[in-house]
Amino acid sequence: MPHRPAKRAAPPSSILFPNDQDTGIGPRSYGDQTEELVVAIDIGTTFSAVSFCILRPGCPGAPQLEMVSSWPGQSLSDPKVPSVLFQDTDGNVMAWGAETTHQDVKAKAERYGWEKVEWFKLDLRPPHLEAFIWPTTGVSSEGPEVKPCLPIQNVDKALSAYTTFLQLVHQHLKPHFSGLMGRHVSQRQRAALDRIKFVSEAEAAIVYAADTGKLDAWLQVGKDVILCDVGGGTIDITVYTVLNAYPLELKEKVAPKCVVAGAGLVNAAAKAYFQSKLQGTKWDKPGIIDDLMDEFERDVKKRFENVSSEYCIGRFGLSEEEDLENIRHGRFYIPGVTAIKSNILDVYQRSGQIAKNVIMVGGFLNSSYAYANLEEWGKRYNFKFTKPDGVMAKTVSHGALLWYLSKPVKGYIAKVHYGSDVSFPAEEVLDDVNGRNTVMRADGVYIYENIWESIVSMGQELPRKGILHRFEKWFDEYDSKEDLMLQEKIYIHRGEQIPNFMIDRFTGLMLPEFEHVCTIVADLRDQYNMTPWAKTNVQGKRFKILKVSRRV
């Protein structure tokens, strides 16, 4: 009789992993006969983090999630690693992550002219993404407004920095996980490194927050919740409707909102403030400014609670008291809170003004002042705020693992319009036709080309199985057979109002507001051969109409 291993005790039930195997996430979900390592990497604007878990067959319920808490250059374990590089003039990496915080490394960087590369993630943002603005002097919220000056202004350079940093993270993880898995790391599991999935920060954050158990009373069927993830560089806000409470199933109610603003921009405002106060003094040096910023990040920003209180930063000798007199006092405006408020109101109004419960996550919430300010403001609109307990650094990386294991979000809202260019008989097109030429179709009918046809409209809920896109392709007997290898381009439009035609009538060029996002490729040769010729058109030519449908 075959030996049966003893059953392992099930872990405590959770909203994502109920112990009921008929409804929850059970061992069958893992679909593997061997141990499997799952790694989630969060490359943040200011800090990065990595979480992992091992899926073991026969172990019911949720696996144990862990974080990588040892990084090069750390004297004490910390799951957060700065998303920073020091590069020499040839682009070689001289230090990265926690190494860049060392005083000796900073001294070498200043001596040898190394470039500090940070915030590179923000330069990969698409041009349409809204960027929060604030006063450059930091004195008043009513001051002159400019967009934040980012250290990298070149997308290619930013992409290179992002790739380099990700490679360094990967190189650090390889020996860590090899030792963890040991002989169990099979060739098949090594090949699994090619299986990469992406999840939005907001989606990972809602899953992490739900798994803490603190939100169970809010996550009831039919209820709406607002998720606000305020990280180092962006604010991501989404409204979710609860479809099922146990196990948790959600769907987006409105298109998510993303704005370039966050904890990192508070640092930028502080740095600008320090530079303006120290300008022209003997302390106006990059090294001293960096030291002040380190102290601000490590201490003052976290314990700041009241604008009326005095906070000291920087250490100077008694002999310098007279010189310090003119720079001792000052106040700077903390950006970011205003952007959070305005964008919470935006999604609240777009979702029907029903959701009143706001889940706050992200590194910005390490500031007790910012959270208390939001709570006080929320009373005007009857908003209730909460945030999960524990380390905020876990939010995205742990949430990404939970997302991979449970997939609780079942419905998504289109953030933009999706469509393609089509043609219509001239007699059916009435708008914007002056100055545009018609062409004759294979059946002899005159048509207008390059007309926008929507596949999915902005704000529409996306079907789980995708959208079935149907269109026709016309051929006469003299058309080139090369056209049977169809390449149907799909475009997006981000505006509320979409032009009827996609081509400028004067230049013949594609209007800039249409963006090409993908191309559907289809081989129509078999369908062409099986389709009979239609009746001859007015010119006596035979033609065929191929009806094509593709799921996108």
Coordinates of C-alpha atoms in Angstrom, one line a residue:
M1 CA 0.0 0.0 0.0
P2 CA 1.5 3.4 -1.0
H3 CA 2.7 5.7 1.7
R4 CA 0.6 8.8 2.3
P5 CA 2.4 11.8 3.7
A6 CA 0.8 13.4 6.8
K7 CA -1.4 16.4 6.1
R8 CA 0.0 19.8 6.9
A9 CA -2.0 22.1 9.1
A10 CA -3.9 24.7 7.2
P11 CA -2.9 28.3 7.9
P12 CA -5.5 30.8 9.2
S13 CA -8.2 31.6 6.8
S14 CA -8.1 35.0 5.0
I15 CA -10.3 36.9 2.6
L16 CA -8.1 35.9 -0.3
F17 CA -7.4 32.3 0.8
P18 CA -10.4 30.8 2.6
N19 CA -9.8 27.3 3.9
D20 CA -12.9 26.0 2.1
Q21 CA -11.2 24.2 -0.9
D22 CA -14.4 24.4 -2.9
T23 CA -14.4 28.2 -3.1
G24 CA -10.9 29.3 -2.2
I25 CA -7.4 29.1 -3.6
G26 CA -6.2 25.6 -3.0
P27 CA -3.2 23.5 -4.1
R28 CA -4.9 22.7 -7.4
S29 CA -4.4 26.4 -8.3
Y30 CA -0.7 26.0 -8.4
G31 CA -0.8 23.3 -11.1
D32 CA 2.7 22.0 -10.5
Q33 CA 4.1 18.8 -9.0
T34 CA 7.3 20.4 -7.8
E35 CA 8.2 23.4 -5.7
E36 CA 7.8 26.7 -7.5
L37 CA 9.5 30.0 -6.6
V38 CA 7.5 33.2 -7.3
V39 CA 9.3 36.5 -7.1
A40 CA 7.8 40.0 -7.2
I41 CA 10.0 43.0 -8.0
D42 CA 8.8 46.5 -7.3
I43 CA 11.2 49.1 -8.9
G44 CA 9.9 52.2 -7.2
T45 CA 10.7 55.8 -8.0
T46 CA 12.7 56.4 -4.8
F47 CA 13.0 52.9 -3.2
S48 CA 12.6 49.3 -4.5
A49 CA 11.7 46.1 -2.9
V50 CA 11.5 42.3 -3.6
S51 CA 9.1 39.8 -2.2
F52 CA 9.0 36.0 -2.8
C53 CA 7.2 32.9 -1.8
I54 CA 7.6 29.1 -2.4
L55 CA 4.6 27.2 -3.7
R56 CA 4.7 23.7 -2.3
P57 CA 2.3 21.0 -3.6
G58 CA 0.0 19.6 -1.0
C59 CA 0.3 22.7 1.3
P60 CA -3.2 24.2 1.5
G61 CA -4.1 27.8 1.9
A62 CA -1.9 30.8 1.5
P63 CA 1.9 30.4 1.2
Q64 CA 4.3 32.3 3.4
L65 CA 5.3 35.6 1.9
E66 CA 8.8 36.9 2.6
M67 CA 10.9 39.9 1.6
V68 CA 14.5 40.2 0.6
S69 CA 16.0 42.2 3.5
S70 CA 19.7 42.1 2.8
W71 CA 21.1 44.4 0.1
P72 CA 24.7 45.4 -0.8
G73 CA 25.9 48.3 1.3
Q74 CA 23.4 47.8 4.2
S75 CA 24.8 47.8 7.8
L76 CA 21.3 46.8 9.1
S77 CA 18.7 44.6 7.3
D78 CA 16.1 46.7 5.4
P79 CA 13.7 45.5 2.8
K80 CA 13.9 48.9 1.1
V81 CA 16.8 49.6 -1.3
P82 CA 17.2 53.1 -2.8
S83 CA 16.5 53.2 -6.5
V84 CA 19.8 55.1 -7.1
L85 CA 22.9 54.7 -9.2
F86 CA 26.3 56.4 -9.2
Q87 CA 27.9 56.3 -12.7
D88 CA 31.2 57.5 -13.9
T89 CA 31.7 59.6 -17.0
D90 CA 31.8 56.4 -19.1
G91 CA 28.5 55.2 -17.8
N92 CA 30.0 52.5 -15.5
V93 CA 28.2 51.8 -12.3
M94 CA 30.4 52.7 -9.4
A95 CA 27.8 52.2 -6.6
W96 CA 24.1 51.4 -6.4
G97 CA 21.3 51.0 -3.9
A98 CA 22.3 51.4 -0.3
E99 CA 25.9 51.9 -1.3
T100 CA 25.0 55.4 -2.6
T101 CA 24.1 56.5 1.0
H102 CA 27.7 56.0 2.4
Q103 CA 29.7 59.1 3.2
D104 CA 32.9 57.7 1.6
V105 CA 31.0 56.9 -1.6
K106 CA 29.5 60.4 -1.7
A107 CA 33.0 61.9 -1.2
K108 CA 34.3 59.8 -4.1
A109 CA 31.4 60.8 -6.3
E110 CA 32.1 64.5 -5.6
R111 CA 35.8 64.0 -6.1
Y112 CA 35.7 62.0 -9.4
G113 CA 32.6 63.6 -10.9
W114 CA 30.3 60.6 -10.7
E115 CA 26.7 61.3 -11.7
K116 CA 23.9 60.5 -9.3
V117 CA 21.1 58.9 -11.3
E118 CA 17.8 58.8 -9.5
W119 CA 14.1 59.2 -10.3
F120 CA 14.8 57.5 -13.7
K121 CA 11.5 55.8 -13.5
L122 CA 9.6 59.1 -13.9
D123 CA 11.3 59.9 -17.2
L124 CA 9.7 56.7 -18.6
R125 CA 6.3 58.2 -18.1
P126 CA 4.2 58.7 -21.2
P127 CA 3.7 62.3 -22.3
H128 CA 0.0 62.4 -21.5
L129 CA 0.6 61.5 -17.8
E130 CA -0.4 64.5 -15.7
A131 CA 2.4 65.9 -13.5
F132 CA 1.7 67.8 -10.3
I133 CA 3.2 71.2 -10.0
W134 CA 4.2 73.2 -6.9
P135 CA 6.0 76.5 -6.0
T136 CA 9.8 76.3 -6.7
T137 CA 10.7 78.3 -3.5
G138 CA 8.5 76.2 -1.3
V139 CA 7.4 79.2 0.6
S140 CA 3.7 79.3 -0.2
S141 CA 1.1 77.2 -2.1
E142 CA 0.1 80.4 -3.9
G143 CA 3.6 81.0 -5.4
P144 CA 4.7 80.5 -9.1
E145 CA 4.1 77.0 -10.3
V146 CA 6.5 75.0 -12.5
K147 CA 6.8 71.3 -13.3
P148 CA 9.3 69.4 -11.2
C149 CA 12.8 69.4 -12.6
L150 CA 13.8 65.8 -12.9
P151 CA 17.5 64.7 -13.1
I152 CA 17.1 62.8 -16.3
Q153 CA 15.6 64.5 -19.3
N154 CA 16.3 61.7 -21.8
V155 CA 14.1 58.7 -22.3
D156 CA 16.9 56.5 -23.7
K157 CA 19.1 57.4 -20.7
A158 CA 16.3 56.7 -18.3
L159 CA 15.6 53.3 -20.0
S160 CA 19.3 52.4 -19.7
A161 CA 19.3 53.4 -16.0
Y162 CA 16.1 51.3 -15.4
T163 CA 17.6 48.3 -17.2
T164 CA 20.9 48.6 -15.4
F165 CA 19.2 48.8 -12.0
L166 CA 17.0 45.8 -12.7
Q167 CA 20.0 43.8 -13.8
L168 CA 21.8 44.6 -10.6
V169 CA 18.8 43.5 -8.6
H170 CA 18.6 40.3 -10.5
Q171 CA 22.3 39.6 -10.1
H172 CA 21.9 40.1 -6.3
L173 CA 18.9 37.8 -6.2
K174 CA 20.3 34.8 -8.1
P175 CA 22.7 33.5 -5.3
H176 CA 20.1 34.3 -2.7
F177 CA 17.4 32.1 -4.3
S178 CA 19.8 29.4 -5.4
G179 CA 20.8 28.9 -1.8
L180 CA 17.2 29.0 -0.7
M181 CA 15.9 26.4 -3.2
G182 CA 19.2 24.4 -3.3
R183 CA 19.0 21.2 -5.3
H184 CA 15.3 21.7 -5.9
V185 CA 16.0 24.4 -8.5
S186 CA 15.4 22.3 -11.6
Q187 CA 16.1 23.2 -15.2
R188 CA 12.4 23.7 -15.7
Q189 CA 12.3 26.2 -12.8
R190 CA 15.2 28.1 -14.2
A191 CA 13.4 28.3 -17.5
A192 CA 10.4 29.8 -15.6
L193 CA 12.4 33.0 -15.2
D194 CA 11.1 33.7 -18.7
R195 CA 7.5 33.7 -17.4
I196 CA 7.1 37.4 -16.5
K197 CA 3.8 39.0 -15.6
F198 CA 3.0 42.7 -14.9
V199 CA 0.5 44.1 -12.5
S200 CA -0.4 47.7 -11.8
E201 CA 0.7 49.2 -8.5
A202 CA -2.9 50.0 -7.6
E203 CA -4.1 46.5 -8.2
A204 CA -1.3 45.0 -6.1
A205 CA -2.0 47.6 -3.4
I206 CA -5.7 46.7 -3.0
V207 CA -4.9 43.0 -2.8
Y208 CA -2.3 43.7 -0.1
A209 CA -4.6 45.9 1.9
A210 CA -7.4 43.4 1.7
D211 CA -5.2 40.5 2.9
T212 CA -4.4 42.4 6.2
G213 CA -7.9 41.7 7.4
K214 CA -8.4 45.3 8.5
L215 CA -10.8 46.1 5.6
D216 CA -13.3 43.1 6.0
A217 CA -16.1 45.4 7.1
W218 CA -15.7 47.6 4.1
L219 CA -15.3 44.8 1.5
Q220 CA -19.0 43.7 1.4
V221 CA -20.8 42.7 -1.8
G222 CA -22.1 45.7 -3.8
K223 CA -20.0 48.2 -1.8
D224 CA -17.5 50.6 -3.5
V225 CA -14.1 51.5 -2.1
I226 CA -11.5 54.0 -3.2
L227 CA -7.9 52.8 -3.3
C228 CA -5.2 55.6 -3.2
D229 CA -1.6 54.4 -3.6
V230 CA 0.8 57.3 -2.9
G231 CA 4.3 56.1 -3.7
G232 CA 7.6 57.9 -4.2
G233 CA 6.7 59.3 -7.6
T234 CA 3.1 58.7 -8.5
I235 CA -0.4 58.8 -7.0
D236 CA -2.6 56.0 -8.3
I237 CA -6.3 56.1 -7.5
T238 CA -9.0 53.5 -8.4
V239 CA -12.5 52.8 -7.4
Y240 CA -13.4 49.2 -7.0
T241 CA -16.8 47.5 -6.6
V242 CA -16.9 44.3 -4.4
L243 CA -18.4 41.4 -6.4
N244 CA -17.8 38.7 -3.8
A245 CA -16.6 39.0 -0.2
Y246 CA -15.2 35.5 0.4
P247 CA -13.0 34.8 -1.5
L248 CA -12.6 38.4 -2.5
E249 CA -13.6 39.4 -6.0
L250 CA -13.5 43.0 -7.3
K251 CA -14.0 45.0 -10.5
E252 CA -13.0 48.5 -11.4
K253 CA -15.8 51.0 -11.4
V254 CA -14.1 53.9 -13.2
A255 CA -10.9 54.2 -15.2
P256 CA -7.9 54.5 -12.7
K257 CA -6.2 57.8 -12.3
C258 CA -2.4 58.3 -12.2
V259 CA -0.6 61.6 -11.5
V260 CA 3.1 62.3 -11.1
A261 CA 3.3 63.3 -7.5
G262 CA 4.4 61.6 -4.3
A263 CA 6.8 61.3 -1.5
G264 CA 9.8 61.8 -3.8
L265 CA 8.5 65.2 -4.9
V266 CA 8.3 66.3 -1.2
N267 CA 12.1 65.6 -1.1
A268 CA 12.5 67.6 -4.3
A269 CA 10.7 70.6 -2.7
A270 CA 12.8 70.2 0.5
K271 CA 16.0 70.2 -1.6
A272 CA 15.0 73.3 -3.5
Y273 CA 14.2 74.9 -0.1
F274 CA 17.6 74.0 1.4
Q275 CA 19.4 75.2 -1.7
S276 CA 17.6 78.6 -1.6
K277 CA 18.3 79.1 2.1
L278 CA 22.0 78.2 1.8
Q279 CA 22.7 80.0 -1.4
G280 CA 25.8 82.1 -1.2
T281 CA 26.9 80.7 2.2
K282 CA 29.8 78.4 3.0
W283 CA 27.4 75.5 3.3
D284 CA 26.3 75.9 -0.3
K285 CA 27.9 72.6 -1.4
P286 CA 26.4 69.5 -3.0
G287 CA 27.8 67.3 -0.3
I288 CA 26.2 69.3 2.5
I289 CA 22.9 69.5 0.7
D290 CA 22.9 65.7 0.2
D291 CA 23.6 65.2 4.0
L292 CA 20.7 67.5 4.8
M293 CA 18.5 65.5 2.5
D294 CA 19.5 62.2 4.1
E295 CA 18.6 63.6 7.5
F296 CA 15.3 64.9 6.2
E297 CA 14.4 61.6 4.6
R298 CA 15.5 59.5 7.6
D299 CA 14.1 61.7 10.4
V300 CA 12.3 65.0 10.0
K301 CA 9.9 64.0 7.2
K302 CA 8.6 61.0 9.2
R303 CA 8.1 62.8 12.5
F304 CA 6.8 66.1 11.1
E305 CA 3.3 66.6 12.6
N306 CA 2.5 70.3 12.9
V307 CA 3.3 73.3 10.8
S308 CA 3.6 75.4 13.9
S309 CA 6.3 73.3 15.5
E310 CA 10.0 73.9 15.0
Y311 CA 12.2 71.1 13.5
C312 CA 15.9 71.2 13.4
I313 CA 18.0 69.8 10.6
G314 CA 21.8 69.9 10.1
R315 CA 24.6 70.0 12.7
F316 CA 26.8 73.1 13.0
G317 CA 29.3 74.3 15.7
L318 CA 28.7 77.0 18.2
S319 CA 31.2 79.3 16.4
E320 CA 28.9 79.3 13.5
E321 CA 25.9 80.7 15.4
E322 CA 26.2 84.2 13.9
D323 CA 26.4 82.9 10.4
L324 CA 23.4 80.7 11.0
E325 CA 21.1 83.5 12.2
N326 CA 19.9 84.4 8.7
I327 CA 19.1 80.8 7.7
R328 CA 17.8 79.5 11.0
H329 CA 14.1 80.0 10.4
G330 CA 11.9 79.2 7.4
R331 CA 9.0 77.3 6.2
F332 CA 8.4 75.3 3.0
Y333 CA 5.1 74.1 1.5
I334 CA 4.8 70.3 1.4
P335 CA 3.5 69.3 -2.0
G336 CA 1.5 66.2 -2.7
V337 CA -1.4 66.4 -0.2
T338 CA -3.2 68.8 -2.5
A339 CA -2.8 66.4 -5.5
I340 CA -4.2 63.5 -3.4
K341 CA -7.2 65.5 -2.4
S342 CA -8.1 66.7 -5.9
N343 CA -7.7 63.3 -7.5
I344 CA -9.7 61.5 -4.8
L345 CA -12.5 64.0 -5.5
D346 CA -12.1 63.4 -9.3
V347 CA -12.6 59.6 -9.1
Y348 CA -15.3 60.0 -6.4
Q349 CA -17.4 62.3 -8.7
R350 CA -16.8 60.1 -11.8
S351 CA -17.9 57.0 -9.9
G352 CA -21.3 58.5 -9.0
Q353 CA -20.4 60.0 -5.6
I354 CA -21.1 56.7 -3.7
A355 CA -17.8 55.5 -2.5
K356 CA -16.9 57.0 0.9
N357 CA -14.3 54.6 2.2
V358 CA -10.7 55.4 1.2
I359 CA -7.9 52.9 1.6
M360 CA -4.5 54.7 1.7
V361 CA -1.3 52.8 1.0
G362 CA 2.3 53.8 -0.1
G363 CA 5.4 55.4 1.3
F364 CA 3.9 58.9 1.5
L365 CA 1.8 57.6 4.4
N366 CA 4.9 57.2 6.5
S367 CA 4.2 61.0 7.2
S368 CA 1.8 61.2 10.0
Y369 CA 1.2 64.8 9.1
A370 CA 0.0 64.0 5.6
Y371 CA -2.4 61.3 6.9
A372 CA -3.8 63.5 9.6
N373 CA -4.3 66.3 7.1
L374 CA -6.2 64.0 4.8
E375 CA -8.4 62.7 7.6
E376 CA -9.3 66.2 8.7
W377 CA -10.1 67.3 5.0
G378 CA -12.1 64.1 4.5
K379 CA -14.6 65.1 7.2
R380 CA -16.1 67.7 4.8
Y381 CA -17.1 65.0 2.4
N382 CA -17.8 62.2 4.9
F383 CA -14.8 60.3 3.7
K384 CA -13.4 57.6 6.0
F385 CA -9.7 56.8 5.7
T386 CA -7.8 53.8 6.7
K387 CA -4.4 52.3 6.0
P388 CA -3.1 48.7 6.5
D389 CA -0.8 48.0 9.4
G390 CA 2.8 47.0 9.0
V391 CA 5.6 48.0 6.7
M392 CA 4.5 50.1 3.8
A393 CA 7.5 48.8 1.7
K394 CA 5.6 45.5 1.4
T395 CA 2.6 47.1 -0.3
V396 CA 3.4 46.5 -3.9
S397 CA 5.8 43.6 -3.9
H398 CA 3.7 41.5 -1.4
G399 CA 0.5 42.7 -3.1
A400 CA 1.9 41.5 -6.5
L401 CA 2.5 38.0 -5.1
L402 CA -1.0 37.9 -3.6
W403 CA -2.4 39.1 -7.0
Y404 CA -0.5 36.3 -8.8
L405 CA -1.9 33.7 -6.4
S406 CA -5.5 34.9 -6.1
K407 CA -6.4 37.1 -9.1
P408 CA -9.2 38.9 -7.2
V409 CA -9.8 41.7 -9.8
K410 CA -12.3 40.3 -12.3
G411 CA -13.3 43.4 -14.2
Y412 CA -11.5 46.4 -15.8
I413 CA -12.5 49.7 -17.2
A414 CA -10.9 51.0 -20.5
K415 CA -8.8 54.1 -19.7
V416 CA -8.8 55.2 -23.4
H417 CA -10.7 54.7 -26.6
Y418 CA -9.5 51.7 -28.8
G419 CA -10.3 51.6 -32.5
S420 CA -9.1 51.2 -36.0
D421 CA -9.4 53.0 -39.4
V422 CA -12.2 51.8 -41.7
S423 CA -13.9 53.0 -44.8
F424 CA -17.6 53.8 -45.4
P425 CA -19.6 54.5 -48.6
A426 CA -19.5 58.2 -49.4
E427 CA -23.2 58.6 -49.2
E428 CA -23.2 57.4 -45.5
V429 CA -20.6 59.9 -44.4
L430 CA -21.9 63.5 -43.8
D431 CA -19.4 65.1 -41.4
D432 CA -16.0 66.7 -42.1
V433 CA -16.0 65.6 -45.8
N434 CA -15.1 69.0 -47.4
G435 CA -11.8 68.7 -49.2
R436 CA -11.5 65.0 -48.8
N437 CA -11.2 62.6 -51.8
T438 CA -13.2 59.4 -52.3
V439 CA -11.9 56.2 -53.8
M440 CA -13.7 53.4 -55.7
R441 CA -14.1 50.1 -53.8
A442 CA -13.9 46.7 -55.5
D443 CA -17.6 46.7 -56.1
G444 CA -17.6 50.1 -57.7
V445 CA -19.0 52.0 -54.8
Y446 CA -17.2 55.3 -53.9
I447 CA -16.0 55.4 -50.3
Y448 CA -14.1 57.6 -47.8
E449 CA -11.1 55.9 -46.1
N450 CA -9.4 56.4 -42.7
I451 CA -12.5 56.8 -40.7
W452 CA -12.3 56.1 -37.0
E453 CA -14.3 53.1 -35.8
S454 CA -14.4 52.4 -32.1
I455 CA -13.7 48.9 -30.7
V456 CA -13.9 49.8 -27.0
S457 CA -14.9 53.2 -25.7
M458 CA -13.3 55.0 -22.8
G459 CA -15.0 54.1 -19.5
Q460 CA -16.5 50.9 -20.9
E461 CA -16.1 47.7 -18.9
L462 CA -13.8 45.3 -20.7
P463 CA -15.3 41.8 -21.3
R464 CA -13.3 39.1 -19.6
K465 CA -12.9 37.1 -22.8
G466 CA -11.8 40.2 -24.8
I467 CA -13.6 42.1 -27.5
L468 CA -14.6 40.5 -30.8
H469 CA -13.5 42.9 -33.6
R470 CA -15.2 42.3 -36.9
F471 CA -14.4 43.9 -40.2
E472 CA -14.4 43.3 -44.0
K473 CA -11.7 43.1 -46.6
W474 CA -12.6 43.7 -50.2
F475 CA -10.6 42.2 -53.2
D476 CA -11.1 42.4 -56.9
E477 CA -9.4 39.9 -59.3
Y478 CA -6.5 42.3 -60.0
D479 CA -5.5 43.1 -56.4
S480 CA -2.1 41.9 -55.2
K481 CA -2.2 38.7 -53.3
E482 CA 0.3 40.2 -50.9
D483 CA -2.7 42.0 -49.3
L484 CA -3.9 38.6 -48.1
M485 CA -1.3 38.8 -45.3
L486 CA -3.5 41.3 -43.4
Q487 CA -2.0 43.7 -40.9
E488 CA -4.8 45.5 -39.1
K489 CA -3.5 48.4 -36.9
I490 CA -5.2 49.2 -33.6
Y491 CA -5.1 52.8 -32.3
I492 CA -6.0 54.6 -29.1
H493 CA -7.4 58.1 -28.5
R494 CA -7.3 59.7 -25.0
G495 CA -9.7 62.6 -25.5
E496 CA -13.4 62.8 -24.8
Q497 CA -14.3 63.9 -28.4
I498 CA -12.9 61.8 -31.3
P499 CA -12.6 63.2 -34.8
N500 CA -14.5 61.4 -37.5
F501 CA -11.4 61.1 -39.8
M502 CA -8.0 60.0 -38.5
I503 CA -6.1 61.7 -41.4
D504 CA -5.5 65.5 -41.7
R505 CA -7.3 66.6 -44.9
F506 CA -4.5 69.0 -46.0
T507 CA -1.3 67.0 -45.1
G508 CA -2.6 63.5 -45.5
L509 CA -0.8 62.6 -42.2
M510 CA -2.2 60.8 -39.2
L511 CA -3.6 63.2 -36.6
P512 CA -1.2 63.3 -33.6
E513 CA -3.9 62.5 -31.0
F514 CA -4.2 58.9 -32.5
E515 CA -1.5 56.5 -31.1
H516 CA -0.7 53.2 -32.8
V517 CA -0.5 50.6 -30.0
C518 CA -0.5 47.2 -31.7
T519 CA -1.1 45.4 -35.0
I520 CA -3.3 42.3 -35.6
V521 CA -1.7 40.0 -38.2
A522 CA -3.9 37.5 -40.0
D523 CA -3.3 35.1 -42.9
L524 CA -6.4 35.4 -45.2
R525 CA -5.1 33.1 -48.0
D526 CA -7.2 30.0 -47.1
Q527 CA -10.3 32.2 -46.5
Y528 CA -9.7 33.9 -49.9
N529 CA -9.5 30.6 -51.7
M530 CA -12.7 29.3 -50.1
T531 CA -14.7 32.5 -50.8
P532 CA -16.7 32.5 -54.1
W533 CA -16.5 35.4 -56.4
A534 CA -19.3 37.9 -56.0
K535 CA -21.3 39.3 -58.9
T536 CA -19.5 41.6 -61.3
N537 CA -19.5 45.3 -60.3
V538 CA -20.3 48.2 -62.6
Q539 CA -16.9 47.9 -64.3
G540 CA -17.3 44.3 -65.0
K541 CA -14.7 43.1 -62.5
R542 CA -15.2 40.2 -60.1
F543 CA -14.7 40.8 -56.4
K544 CA -14.6 39.0 -53.1
I545 CA -15.6 40.1 -49.6
L546 CA -13.7 38.5 -46.8
K547 CA -15.4 38.8 -43.4
V548 CA -12.8 38.8 -40.6
S549 CA -13.3 38.6 -36.9
R550 CA -10.5 38.7 -34.3
R551 CA -10.6 38.8 -30.5
V552 CA -8.6 41.6 -29.1

